[in-house]
């Protein structure tokens, strides 16, 4: 009691003194009394916290989506610089190039997914994740409205988030081209859930086909598998399904092995038409040998629960064929929330959200978009040709010397990548080749008309980037780098000069680097386009595919699981259980 009374009297007596005076007095008491006295000001600090007015609050970054683009952005972002929040209805990242393998049990679904919370935990900064779906974006007030997928009660689970920067990485949806019956009667192959449903449906088709009550005609209809779309996804699924049938299902269902049929329908003249022509021809020949029917030049006009109706473009003939399962893989379209956002930012007449070369949404400076939900609207060099000429003509003589042209050429190549593609296509070694006149003679000076003529065909090389995982991943990595260097590049811009205006762009524009693409064709054979215009086909390419896809997994856990699944399939075959 005496000791407690002493502390209370001492505390009251010291209230009017500064902290240094209190410390000095207490030290004196401690030394003179031969004991130790501890004095705490925790109460006063709690009641009057010290706030550093010089520390600016972190910018709020909201990321919508956890696909290839969103995950690459989060993985490389220095989250300690920002207040980062992620919204996605899927709490995992899926390695989508292996989805066709999941449909047939070559690889298990859980082997190619990694939880989002596991991925963001590896970031040195704090990232908050909300399992919800964005239902509306308010661009004017910088706010997104979300609804969770767990709470089904009206008004529950709805919330909004403010942002300083918004990153759209929500992906896309399958394009049905408004074909009647597609949504009701076809399977898609965009996500893990789609692949799992297809796997169950394949098993159902075979189990139903062996029932004694079915006629031969119904049995053949149930075992007719139709793939609509001759792109990489459709071709790979058809190849996987053929291997599954030949290597596993015919042994389990020997009575119906002769009734199975796989048909691939393509509206174009060839399958894999985005690949080299040699690969397209090789794939068609292999499918013909394997018994996969490829129908090119056909457009599907309707789908019912029992038949698919298509029109042959060359003859106009309309025919219907029965089916047991249809997988629709014909391209992508914009999802509703992005379509509504496009109306807000003046892009309502476009089919796809347009972004600039720095991945900023056109018409909305603080919003970025990456991946399948957008397309880069590359600026044409001819739109700026007069401004470029004026910037290069430093002495306002009305003509350019080769030295003046050289001063702006580096910035031109950075700002307008189509110029470099044009030079490569024409086999021009350097920019001086553009300086030649129509007779091939080198000019000493060039006027505005000659300047326009030299670069007039460059815009013909402008191409939209494909909606692939490779493009999305590179865009996410690039955008993370920009966010990490935002303060640094604000003071020291690293981009090309602004031909319309002064100074330089803050960042270097995004530049896609193509590392090649694969097309597995079944039977342990694959085709590949590799950098440098190399084309590879056959069994060795399949083993290259195995090594590349194993190395590209996002974690060692999924890498080990995928390799073990491949090994299990080689030893024991695929599992056809309906679980």
Steps between C-alpha positions, in 0.01 A plus 500: 500500500781743588685419178179547293428830675856614425463429126168687488641808675809494282296474181276790597798712598671444165202587278618851433856410408649406162602143423871579537444658842301200614772260384771701679305514827415130494862405433603713799241330720615163381868566573442664839253237620705201394205356306350517149197713423315443170283778362259444212327753280315242298165643607576852386647369170185299441279797568713729282662291224781655302410540131769569246346758271780454246411135418253497209233228503558214260322506168214250480538241225204272427564197278206317343581143399750226584573355159829512313516879479382572854721237661810614309431858609459405867804272499736773377340804667677660796187500716676686781464819292122475467181402678414201280162325492409211270147403400430173319220241510763225475738462792756321287721542196459233230764399247254519210722351224452161669119518517459258205709248695264537798195415286632148444674433829853526363556762769287546811322832554669579831841443346479817291350742753673705766305685773506877462578551867806279466627708209444842657654384827835482320492875428704708743212745540147444628235410241135460599284254310120492479323201344233693316394612154510856377151588373554868413780752455433866576776672304390854591518441877787247490302224664426133428191317624536133587291206612634186660427153362432345839207695646182445301276729706394827336697795632755279671859479386484819293774760545689771317868591479660836424812511285771732379606248236287223358645198318251308288605138454156338488553300183225429250213267422441253218367657183186312389430741209138491621463154352169348624538219753873537565476616862245232585652200322876553469794469734761776518865466596600820679553390860555207734128450560442473124769233468357299790151509349632378164684214668181383673299536180745282304461225758120539492496463121683168518300367794175587324618346172554155653149478646312204345188709434671726241472444129808502278400839361468652847826339602685665211334833574610486863856429400526776240722770651499834317758776545407840356805716434830404340724718713762374747246419774263309274778308327669405828173381652421288194849346521470433875157344455627272222787379719263447793267290286771294330725444800247457781129503419505239224650255750230580754210510251602250227141451382472858369852568381393504135217746565717791619541797267676835548420793269679834491305785335689808380350801321832585334678310226755341735539413867771677701488787251699727734795260479746445218341336196726197541363436848141539381556246223680259733212517753235436235690201363554351844134540596403332173724201583358484854141494375406847628267654243593861421226704333634836384299778340194422715307742719276380783157665480318329789541238772237287672530239771522225236625661177742762374407682178763657278532667162769417247634832374607382155167342401251660738383152602347468847541173683429370850686226686422338838742543789568377849723787613603833348796713610475858372835677459462777244650813651426751775281803566475780757333427835203718610679699773768611252235576238326733749833662587572560131176698474617724785837583344376565147582161347144376463530447125806277527491122531802478734632739766776712347822578686808693394858378473546553876195280576291797615133497410432763238280769651586410861853585615496321836367169371720231343394182323696182427428161348202379298263779605673761283702568187781745435392776261841569349535855375569538127820675406326678213273674753808668648719525192481881480580540872795259466635693202466830689684358802783373281529821297684696767604789272152527341649466153211293368731208426677236704860390477595142573648616834170664602313187397737290708434713809131402508523147362565333837193666647296403194597134542400509867173685448389324181607132504339444160792689343747236622272220376475672162879525473541131589242395244672703229840369615625855558822490700467848653294818475724646226330261259187709545696796369520365147285648224284300259806427281701372796727803522593651837368850558685777685181658627136404515187717516170427677357312200808282469490439875138386475584275208788335688273398789163473322491118499615449862145504639412199286697287751271586791350183649288429805663279760344154545294428810749255648643432844842609375378848406303542823793394719740742327251785535458433873877492553548822301228685692645391836838641393334832411329519840827416677683781316220755495665753734840456342371543144293802604826687559706327229275381213638202310260490206525642147457871433153648461475610140173677576603706799814534709713267706501123496252228588534375856555133410618296208195366314404136536674276249388141462771239448384178340661187645320257274184291529411132520223284360486146649351267239466174692687174469798656680549743211484878500576795277670823600586840364823616658678838496692571184232351271593146605237229460520168683265200473495145629584297810799711606280809500260328740784449749594865456138583581520292818815680619376851418159457662653342809743790537225760456300384802457774761627293794706193577187338643311513169815411308544179699129416475486546123811289440367228731167503311681453170701215652186339645329515162795329329500218757134451597301684234227759557231471766145480360320500836204734526610693810 
